[in-house]
């Protein structure tokens, strides 16, 4: 896959530079990878500690191990990557679903994750099916106390909401965008009427128009084989990748006149406004 030439990440793009990024899974972190156009080398010492070094820098980068992933940053990140309180529940299963390269802006990948309307057409007979295509009105907000975008009261009928679902479900969703390239959803769990399953998407932007996605699930499911859970989620994501790699432009436009939203796109609109107020440029058409 080839990419056109882009400038390096702008030094003023602090919301991007100072964020934590998952760059691999802890069970087998890659020896080399790329983050924001910068080559990284990953080394595990004899004591088990992992060190990440960026090409052209003397000092190692900050490192964190959380949610089954290795995290790093090119800037000055918060004390720790995104907090997910549900991961402290002892009966939740950690399911790392494999890393997938996508020929699209990482911001496009996050926005696609937030989109309910595509379920019947892209994930037919899994997350949706015709003729039930209408997206019911939901609520979006920018929670300024934590600087996150949330959508609540989301609902969609799904023929197979999860691997463990035996029948179709009226699935409730809550979406959470914790940083420009980190998003989560909380959805009805077929095995627990109170606690939702949690699905996270940690996106590693390798270039403005390319990324590597790391889906991770935190499930209440005692019986499904791990390999089947991974395969189920990979099937869904690979369906998304076909659509994402055919979107034009590959970068995300933040100008509200560039792409006309519908009522179902209110979360996408909130996400783009949030990015614009944070002055995010990397992965957007504003960087050109």
Tab-separated table of N, CA and C in Angstrom, residues 21 47 69 82 86 101 115 197 228 257 262:
chain	number	residue	atom	x	y	z
A	21	UNK	N	-0.989	6.075	22.788
A	21	UNK	CA	-1.395	5.219	21.663
A	21	UNK	C	-1.028	3.774	21.950
A	47	UNK	N	14.827	-8.260	32.251
A	47	UNK	CA	13.961	-8.159	33.425
A	47	UNK	C	12.484	-8.079	33.051
A	69	UNK	N	-2.556	-4.097	26.117
A	69	UNK	CA	-1.794	-3.420	25.065
A	69	UNK	C	-0.561	-2.721	25.625
A	82	UNK	N	-6.296	5.615	28.802
A	82	UNK	CA	-7.714	5.690	29.132
A	82	UNK	C	-8.089	4.706	30.252
A	86	UNK	N	-14.577	-0.976	34.133
A	86	UNK	CA	-15.122	-2.334	34.022
A	86	UNK	C	-14.031	-3.398	33.966
A	101	UNK	N	-4.336	-3.341	9.707
A	101	UNK	CA	-3.915	-2.150	8.980
A	101	UNK	C	-5.061	-1.658	8.099
A	115	UNK	N	-20.740	4.978	14.124
A	115	UNK	CA	-21.870	5.113	13.207
A	115	UNK	C	-22.842	3.944	13.347
A	197	UNK	N	-21.433	-5.337	27.900
A	197	UNK	CA	-20.125	-5.659	27.341
A	197	UNK	C	-19.437	-4.353	26.963
A	228	UNK	N	-13.098	-18.142	18.812
A	228	UNK	CA	-14.368	-17.799	18.158
A	228	UNK	C	-14.744	-16.347	18.421
A	257	UNK	N	-19.258	21.914	5.809
A	257	UNK	CA	-19.833	21.942	4.477
A	257	UNK	C	-19.300	20.840	3.573
A	262	UNK	N	-26.813	13.660	8.340
A	262	UNK	CA	-28.229	13.469	8.600
A	262	UNK	C	-28.445	13.453	10.108
